[in-house]
Short mmCIF file of C-alpha atoms in Angstrom, two decimals:
data_model
loop_
_atom_site.label_atom_id
_atom_site.label_comp_id
_atom_site.label_asym_id
_atom_site.label_seq_id
_atom_site.Cartn_x
_atom_site.Cartn_y
_atom_site.Cartn_z
CA GLY Q 156 43.66 18.08 -20.64
CA LYS Q 157 42.24 15.11 -18.78
CA GLN Q 158 39.31 15.50 -17.61
CA PHE Q 159 37.75 16.52 -20.59
CA ILE Q 160 38.73 13.26 -22.42
CA PHE Q 161 36.61 11.53 -19.77
CA GLN Q 162 33.71 14.04 -19.87
CA ARG Q 163 33.24 12.83 -23.61
CA LEU Q 164 33.82 9.24 -23.22
CA ALA Q 165 30.53 7.63 -23.04
CA MET Q 166 29.70 6.54 -18.90
CA SER Q 167 31.69 3.42 -19.24
CA LEU Q 168 31.91 0.58 -16.26
CA LYS Q 169 35.40 -2.19 -16.07
CA VAL Q 170 34.13 -4.51 -12.44
CA VAL Q 171 37.51 -6.43 -11.20
CA ILE Q 172 37.00 -9.04 -9.24
CA LEU Q 173 39.97 -9.82 -7.20
CA GLY Q 174 38.99 -13.75 -6.13
CA ALA Q 175 37.29 -13.85 -9.28
CA GLY Q 176 37.83 -18.11 -8.64
CA GLY Q 177 36.91 -18.92 -5.53
CA LEU Q 178 33.76 -20.05 -4.20
CA VAL Q 179 31.96 -16.68 -4.01
CA GLY Q 180 33.27 -15.26 -6.86
CA SER Q 181 32.79 -17.14 -8.81
CA ARG Q 182 29.00 -17.72 -8.00
CA LEU Q 183 29.58 -13.95 -7.88
CA VAL Q 184 31.14 -13.68 -11.33
CA SER Q 185 27.97 -15.77 -13.39
CA ARG Q 186 26.07 -12.90 -11.82
CA LEU Q 187 27.55 -10.44 -13.16
CA LEU Q 188 27.93 -12.10 -16.11
CA ASP Q 189 23.93 -12.09 -16.39
CA SER Q 190 23.94 -8.08 -16.49
CA LYS Q 191 24.05 -5.66 -19.26
CA GLU Q 192 24.97 -2.63 -17.05
CA PHE Q 193 25.34 -1.84 -13.13
CA HIS Q 194 24.91 0.32 -10.32
CA VAL Q 195 27.48 2.94 -9.93
CA SER Q 196 25.19 5.15 -6.95
CA PRO Q 197 21.42 4.40 -6.05
CA THR Q 198 20.13 6.44 -9.57
CA GLN Q 199 22.47 5.22 -11.62
CA THR Q 200 23.86 2.71 -14.07
CA VAL Q 201 26.35 2.02 -16.25
CA PRO Q 202 26.74 -0.25 -19.68
CA ILE Q 203 29.67 -2.57 -18.05
CA GLY Q 204 31.92 -2.76 -20.95
CA LYS Q 205 34.73 -4.66 -18.75
CA ILE Q 206 35.51 -8.13 -16.58
CA VAL Q 207 38.43 -8.15 -15.03
CA LEU Q 208 38.36 -11.59 -13.55
CA PHE Q 209 41.83 -11.97 -11.50
CA ASP Q 210 42.94 -14.93 -9.05
CA ILE Q 211 46.46 -16.94 -8.91
CA ASN Q 212 45.24 -19.41 -10.93
CA ASP Q 213 41.97 -19.66 -13.32
CA LYS Q 214 40.68 -23.54 -11.25
CA GLY Q 215 37.95 -22.20 -10.42
CA ILE Q 216 36.88 -19.31 -12.71
CA PRO Q 217 33.54 -20.39 -14.50
CA GLN Q 218 33.66 -21.13 -18.13
CA ARG Q 219 30.87 -19.42 -19.37
CA ALA Q 220 33.35 -16.84 -18.19
CA LYS Q 221 36.06 -17.66 -21.01
CA SER Q 222 33.74 -17.15 -23.34
CA ASP Q 223 31.87 -13.23 -23.08
CA ALA Q 224 33.90 -11.03 -24.65
CA ARG Q 225 33.32 -8.78 -22.50
CA SER Q 226 35.09 -10.24 -19.50
CA THR Q 227 39.68 -10.86 -18.34
CA ILE Q 228 41.06 -12.94 -17.50
CA ALA Q 229 44.15 -11.78 -14.81
CA LEU Q 230 46.53 -14.05 -12.73
CA GLY Q 231 49.47 -13.16 -10.64
CA ASP Q 232 50.28 -11.86 -7.47
CA LEU Q 233 47.76 -9.44 -5.64
CA THR Q 234 51.09 -7.72 -3.94
CA ASP Q 235 52.25 -6.45 -6.50
CA LYS Q 236 52.26 -3.66 -7.77
CA ALA Q 237 52.43 -3.01 -11.36
CA THR Q 238 50.07 -6.01 -11.69
CA VAL Q 239 46.83 -4.86 -10.05
CA LEU Q 240 47.48 -1.37 -11.89
CA ALA Q 241 46.93 -3.22 -15.15
CA ALA Q 242 43.85 -5.46 -13.98
CA LEU Q 243 42.64 -1.37 -12.39
CA ASP Q 244 43.49 -0.12 -15.55
CA PRO Q 245 41.33 2.76 -16.45
CA THR Q 246 42.14 3.52 -19.86
CA GLY Q 247 38.34 3.56 -21.69
CA PHE Q 248 36.00 4.01 -18.82
CA THR Q 249 34.88 6.55 -16.09
CA HIS Q 250 34.44 4.16 -14.10
CA VAL Q 251 35.90 1.09 -11.97
CA THR Q 252 34.54 -0.80 -9.40
CA VAL Q 253 36.72 -3.28 -7.85
CA ILE Q 254 34.91 -6.48 -5.37
CA HIS Q 255 38.19 -7.61 -2.99
CA LEU Q 256 37.47 -11.47 -2.07
CA ALA Q 257 40.70 -12.55 -2.67
CA ALA Q 258 42.62 -13.61 1.18
CA LEU Q 259 44.40 -16.01 2.28
CA LEU Q 260 41.74 -18.03 4.78
CA SER Q 261 41.96 -18.47 8.29
CA GLY Q 262 43.63 -22.35 9.34
CA ASN Q 263 46.54 -21.20 6.49
CA SER Q 264 46.92 -17.90 7.98
CA GLU Q 265 47.47 -19.78 11.34
CA ASP Q 266 50.04 -21.82 9.75
CA ASN Q 267 51.61 -19.90 7.43
CA PHE Q 268 51.86 -16.52 9.19
CA ASP Q 269 53.74 -14.27 6.88
CA LEU Q 270 52.21 -15.65 4.30
CA GLY Q 271 48.19 -14.33 5.81
CA MET Q 272 50.64 -10.79 6.75
CA LYS Q 273 50.99 -10.55 3.05
CA ILE Q 274 48.10 -11.78 1.03
CA ASN Q 275 45.85 -10.36 3.57
CA LEU Q 276 47.62 -7.40 4.73
CA PHE Q 277 50.67 -6.16 2.75
CA GLY Q 278 48.49 -7.02 -0.06
CA THR Q 279 45.06 -5.70 0.97
CA ILE Q 280 46.82 -2.26 1.49
CA ASN Q 281 48.06 -2.42 -2.18
CA VAL Q 282 45.38 -3.20 -3.89
CA MET Q 283 43.86 0.09 -2.04
CA GLU Q 284 46.84 2.66 -3.16
CA CYS Q 285 46.41 0.97 -6.58
CA VAL Q 286 42.58 1.76 -5.81
CA ARG Q 287 43.89 5.51 -5.00
CA GLU Q 288 45.22 5.28 -7.86
CA VAL Q 289 43.07 4.80 -10.49
CA SER Q 290 40.90 7.40 -8.82
CA LYS Q 291 43.63 10.11 -9.00
CA VAL Q 292 43.02 9.78 -13.19
CA LEU Q 293 39.22 9.64 -13.14
CA GLY Q 294 39.39 12.50 -10.72
CA SER Q 295 36.76 10.32 -8.16
CA PRO Q 296 36.98 7.50 -5.79
CA GLN Q 297 35.91 4.81 -7.26
CA ILE Q 298 34.09 1.77 -5.02
CA TYR Q 299 36.02 -0.78 -3.26
CA ILE Q 300 34.60 -3.91 -1.76
CA TYR Q 301 36.10 -5.18 0.59
CA VAL Q 302 34.53 -8.51 1.57
CA SER Q 303 35.92 -9.23 5.62
CA THR Q 304 34.89 -11.68 8.51
CA ASP Q 305 33.98 -11.67 11.34
CA TYR Q 306 36.49 -13.53 13.02
CA VAL Q 307 38.17 -9.48 13.28
CA ALA Q 308 35.77 -9.72 17.43
CA ALA Q 309 37.65 -9.67 19.82
CA PHE Q 310 35.71 -13.61 21.82
CA ASN Q 311 35.62 -12.04 25.23
CA GLU Q 312 33.06 -12.19 27.45
CA TYR Q 313 30.86 -9.50 26.20
CA ASN Q 314 31.02 -10.56 22.65
CA ARG Q 315 30.15 -13.47 23.19
CA THR Q 316 26.83 -12.87 24.69
CA HIS Q 317 25.64 -10.06 22.98
CA PRO Q 318 25.81 -10.13 19.60
CA VAL Q 319 28.05 -8.44 18.27
CA THR Q 320 28.11 -4.69 15.28
CA GLU Q 321 29.88 -2.91 13.55
CA GLU Q 322 31.06 -0.69 17.00
CA SER Q 323 32.02 -3.80 18.71
CA PHE Q 324 35.59 -4.75 19.21
CA ARG Q 325 37.98 -6.34 16.84
CA LEU Q 326 40.70 -8.65 19.30
CA SER Q 327 40.58 -12.08 17.00
CA PRO Q 328 42.43 -14.77 18.56
CA VAL Q 329 43.77 -15.74 15.43
CA SER Q 330 46.18 -14.05 12.99
CA TYR Q 331 43.37 -14.16 10.09
CA GLY Q 332 40.61 -12.35 12.16
CA CYS Q 333 43.86 -9.06 12.99
CA GLN Q 334 44.72 -9.19 9.69
CA LYS Q 335 41.22 -8.46 8.68
CA ALA Q 336 40.55 -6.11 11.42
CA CYS Q 337 43.45 -3.82 10.57
CA CYS Q 338 41.66 -3.42 6.46
CA GLU Q 339 38.93 -2.39 7.72
CA LEU Q 340 39.47 -0.24 9.56
CA LEU Q 341 42.35 0.92 6.66
CA VAL Q 342 39.49 1.09 4.27
CA CYS Q 343 37.69 3.59 6.89
CA ASP Q 344 40.72 6.36 6.36
CA TYR Q 345 41.18 5.86 2.92
CA THR Q 346 37.62 6.92 2.68
CA ARG Q 347 37.02 9.91 5.09
CA LYS Q 348 41.01 11.12 3.41
CA GLY Q 349 39.33 10.86 0.05
CA PHE Q 350 41.07 7.88 -1.34
CA LEU Q 351 38.35 5.12 -2.88
CA ASP Q 352 34.79 4.89 -2.04
CA GLY Q 353 35.32 1.71 0.65
CA ARG Q 354 32.76 -0.05 1.74
CA VAL Q 355 33.38 -3.27 3.95
CA ALA Q 356 31.62 -6.38 3.53
CA ARG Q 357 31.97 -8.38 6.84
CA LEU Q 358 30.93 -11.68 5.66
CA SER Q 359 29.95 -14.55 8.04
CA ALA Q 360 31.31 -18.83 7.36
CA VAL Q 361 30.07 -19.35 4.53
CA ILE Q 362 28.80 -22.81 4.36
CA GLY Q 363 28.23 -25.05 1.50
CA ARG Q 364 31.59 -25.35 0.57
CA PRO Q 365 32.56 -27.91 -1.62
CA GLY Q 366 35.86 -30.38 -0.57
CA PHE Q 367 37.65 -29.15 2.67
CA SER Q 368 38.76 -26.19 3.42
CA ASN Q 369 41.40 -25.13 7.05
CA SER Q 370 38.42 -23.06 8.34
CA ILE Q 371 37.22 -23.81 11.84
CA SER Q 372 33.58 -23.28 10.30
CA TYR Q 373 34.34 -26.71 8.59
CA PRO Q 374 31.91 -28.83 10.75
CA TYR Q 375 28.86 -26.46 9.46
CA THR Q 376 29.62 -27.27 5.92
CA GLY Q 377 31.07 -30.93 6.46
CA ILE Q 378 28.10 -32.59 8.17
CA PHE Q 379 25.73 -31.01 5.20
CA THR Q 380 27.87 -31.87 1.90
CA GLN Q 381 29.74 -35.32 3.41
CA PRO Q 382 25.96 -36.54 3.59
CA LEU Q 383 24.43 -35.86 1.03
CA GLU Q 384 27.65 -36.85 -1.77
CA GLY Q 385 26.76 -40.64 0.17
CA LYS Q 386 30.02 -39.98 2.69
CA ASP Q 387 30.07 -40.62 6.59
CA TYR Q 388 31.20 -37.58 8.62
CA ASP Q 389 33.28 -37.54 11.82
CA VAL Q 390 32.46 -34.39 13.66
CA PRO Q 391 34.53 -33.36 15.51
CA LEU Q 392 32.61 -30.24 17.61
CA PRO Q 393 30.17 -29.77 20.01
CA MET Q 394 26.26 -30.52 18.77
CA GLU Q 395 24.83 -28.04 20.28
CA ILE Q 396 27.37 -24.29 19.60
CA PRO Q 397 25.61 -21.81 17.48
CA TYR Q 398 27.83 -19.89 14.73
CA PRO Q 399 26.67 -17.17 12.22
CA CYS Q 400 26.43 -18.50 9.07
CA SER Q 401 24.99 -16.99 6.06
CA SER Q 402 24.52 -17.79 2.50
CA LEU Q 403 26.10 -18.02 -0.69
CA ASN Q 404 23.37 -16.54 -2.91
CA ASN Q 405 22.32 -14.07 -0.35
CA ASN Q 406 25.68 -12.70 -0.27
CA CYS Q 407 26.32 -12.26 -3.67
CA GLU Q 408 23.33 -10.00 -3.36
CA GLY Q 409 24.43 -8.82 -0.85
CA LEU Q 410 27.83 -7.28 -1.79
CA LEU Q 411 26.45 -6.07 -5.86
CA PHE Q 412 24.08 -4.46 -3.77
CA LEU Q 413 26.75 -2.77 -0.72
CA ALA Q 414 28.97 -2.41 -4.58
CA GLY Q 415 25.97 -0.01 -6.20
CA GLN Q 416 23.06 0.93 -4.52
CA VAL Q 417 24.48 2.21 -1.13
CA ASP Q 418 24.85 5.47 -1.34
CA GLY Q 419 28.20 6.04 0.31
CA THR Q 420 27.41 8.77 2.30
CA LYS Q 421 24.95 6.81 4.64
CA LEU Q 422 28.19 4.82 5.39
CA GLU Q 423 29.18 7.73 7.29
CA HIS Q 424 32.56 6.87 9.32
CA ASN Q 425 32.24 3.19 9.68
CA ARG Q 426 32.28 1.61 6.39
CA VAL Q 427 32.12 -2.26 7.90
CA VAL Q 428 28.21 -3.92 7.57
CA GLN Q 429 27.48 -6.93 8.66
CA LEU Q 430 26.13 -9.35 5.53
CA PRO Q 431 22.97 -11.61 6.81
CA ALA Q 432 23.68 -14.69 8.69
CA LEU Q 433 21.96 -16.04 10.96
CA SER Q 434 23.25 -18.51 13.79
CA PHE Q 435 22.80 -22.80 13.69
CA THR Q 436 23.59 -24.88 15.59
CA LEU Q 437 24.75 -28.65 13.95
CA SER Q 438 22.25 -30.76 15.66
CA GLN Q 439 19.85 -27.92 13.54
CA ILE Q 440 21.68 -28.00 10.20
CA TRP Q 441 22.29 -32.02 10.48
CA GLU Q 442 17.99 -31.71 10.96
CA ALA Q 443 17.99 -29.35 8.44
CA THR Q 444 19.30 -31.99 5.78
CA GLN Q 445 17.83 -35.12 6.95
CA LYS Q 446 14.60 -33.35 5.70
CA VAL Q 447 15.36 -31.67 2.68
CA ALA Q 448 17.73 -35.11 1.67
CA ALA Q 449 13.80 -37.07 2.36
CA GLU Q 450 12.03 -34.56 -0.25
CA GLU Q 451 14.81 -35.08 -2.64
CA GLY Q 452 15.25 -38.75 -1.86
CA ILE Q 453 18.61 -39.03 -1.19
CA ALA Q 454 20.25 -41.68 1.41
CA LEU Q 455 22.69 -40.01 2.95
CA GLY Q 456 26.11 -40.80 4.85
CA LYS Q 457 26.60 -41.94 8.65
CA ILE Q 458 26.73 -38.65 10.81
CA ARG Q 459 29.47 -39.96 14.48
CA CYS Q 460 30.64 -37.59 16.91
CA VAL Q 461 34.50 -37.55 17.55
CA SER Q 462 36.99 -36.02 20.04
CA ALA Q 463 38.02 -31.96 18.72
CA SER Q 464 41.83 -33.08 18.64
CA ALA Q 465 39.94 -35.72 15.54
CA GLY Q 466 39.30 -33.24 13.75
CA SER Q 467 41.31 -31.88 11.01
CA THR Q 468 41.48 -28.07 10.64
CA THR Q 469 44.00 -26.22 12.13
CA ILE Q 470 42.20 -24.29 14.77
CA LYS Q 471 40.35 -27.40 16.36
CA GLU Q 472 37.72 -25.09 19.42
CA ILE Q 473 35.05 -22.84 18.43
CA ASN Q 474 36.64 -18.67 19.14
CA VAL Q 475 33.68 -17.00 16.54
CA CYS Q 476 31.43 -14.79 18.30
CA PRO Q 477 27.42 -17.34 18.47
CA VAL Q 478 26.13 -14.44 17.17
CA VAL Q 479 25.73 -11.62 15.48
CA ASP Q 480 23.66 -7.80 14.80
CA CYS Q 481 22.84 -7.58 10.64
CA SER Q 482 20.55 -4.80 12.32
CA LYS Q 483 22.61 -2.10 9.57
CA ALA Q 484 23.00 -3.91 6.42
CA GLU Q 485 18.02 -3.94 6.71
CA ARG Q 486 18.53 -0.62 7.22
CA LEU Q 487 20.20 -0.13 5.05
CA GLY Q 488 18.03 -2.27 2.19
CA LEU Q 489 20.20 -4.92 1.44
CA PRO Q 490 19.30 -8.67 0.51
CA MET Q 491 18.60 -10.23 4.41
CA ALA Q 492 17.58 -14.10 2.72
CA VAL Q 493 19.29 -16.48 4.56
CA ASN Q 494 17.62 -19.64 4.97
CA LEU Q 495 19.36 -22.81 6.37
CA HIS Q 496 17.05 -25.43 3.83
CA ASP Q 497 17.78 -23.23 0.68
CA ILE Q 498 21.39 -23.49 1.52
CA ILE Q 499 21.54 -27.27 1.24
CA ARG Q 500 19.05 -27.21 -1.31
CA ASP Q 501 21.49 -25.24 -3.06
CA TYR Q 502 24.08 -27.20 -2.46
CA ILE Q 503 22.39 -30.26 -4.45
CA HIS Q 504 21.82 -29.14 -7.34
CA VAL Q 505 24.84 -27.32 -7.90
CA HIS Q 506 27.35 -29.81 -6.81
CA ILE Q 507 25.75 -33.37 -6.11
CA LYS Q 508 23.66 -33.94 -8.77
CA LYS Q 509 26.61 -33.58 -11.04
CA ILE Q 510 28.46 -36.25 -9.12
CA ARG Q 511 25.70 -38.72 -8.54
CA PRO Q 512 24.29 -40.32 -11.21
CA ASP Q 513 21.38 -41.96 -7.81
CA VAL Q 514 20.50 -38.16 -7.69
CA LEU Q 515 18.06 -36.98 -10.48
#
């Protein structure tokens, strides 16, 4: 019956991006719209028949997605089963790959425990149950990329003095990290049971977000984005604490690589992969900002150091481990391009040139 019909269908892939309007999601969508086909295994590519852009609203969804015949925008609640099942509907496709970025970030999850649990834990379980149902219909475990955070790690003495790996103890000091840690374990177990083919992409702070975000890592972004916009910036954290930072472009390439070009069996039971990150201090970021701004001919705003209590993020003190070990990602062949000057330059080309008429 059903099995036979699917074999007769031409190979076709549906890619579903959950959180398509976010910082990483919108960049990832642009990257996918440039592709005609996509890997479903290291040796097999399949034409992309549809790209579903799912989010709670269409604020950040790239304009060009609205004019691409393959893309569909689906707005709704991640925690509603019927909504997510409709977005994942496999009818007419031989493969469905889901990349799950949608989350309530750390400061907001700290402020609103129940909403954090609803979106970050129960919402993720709902999505996994939907991927499980789709996998059953298609007759094989479908690829599910769950985006996690290095904030899952325990901020204990051992993790503070040794690089954090995918094997390190997880007991986050914040609700967001605990919720994400639960999901990391569940992705491994759902995969072990054959319900889906899960891969956890653990990201470190993605620096270079336009506007404010309520995350402890925000000063590592604000210290270069605000002065580049010509504004003065008050730094509420010590200048010499190393903090793992990642590159928006490299994360997108890494997510796509992990979704298609990594052989799932190579991951074995622990499906978590820490994506490439390097640790920078605020001093290093400020130094790099001044260098790049001089090269690009941009007059910078000033920075000044203020007390932690003057900061506008919910979490006031750094409780993220200072170094992550990315050797598993490197072993699997993920792109490793994390360069501070490139991250700052990317922010200038994508954002500053739009808002500052004096910058050519």
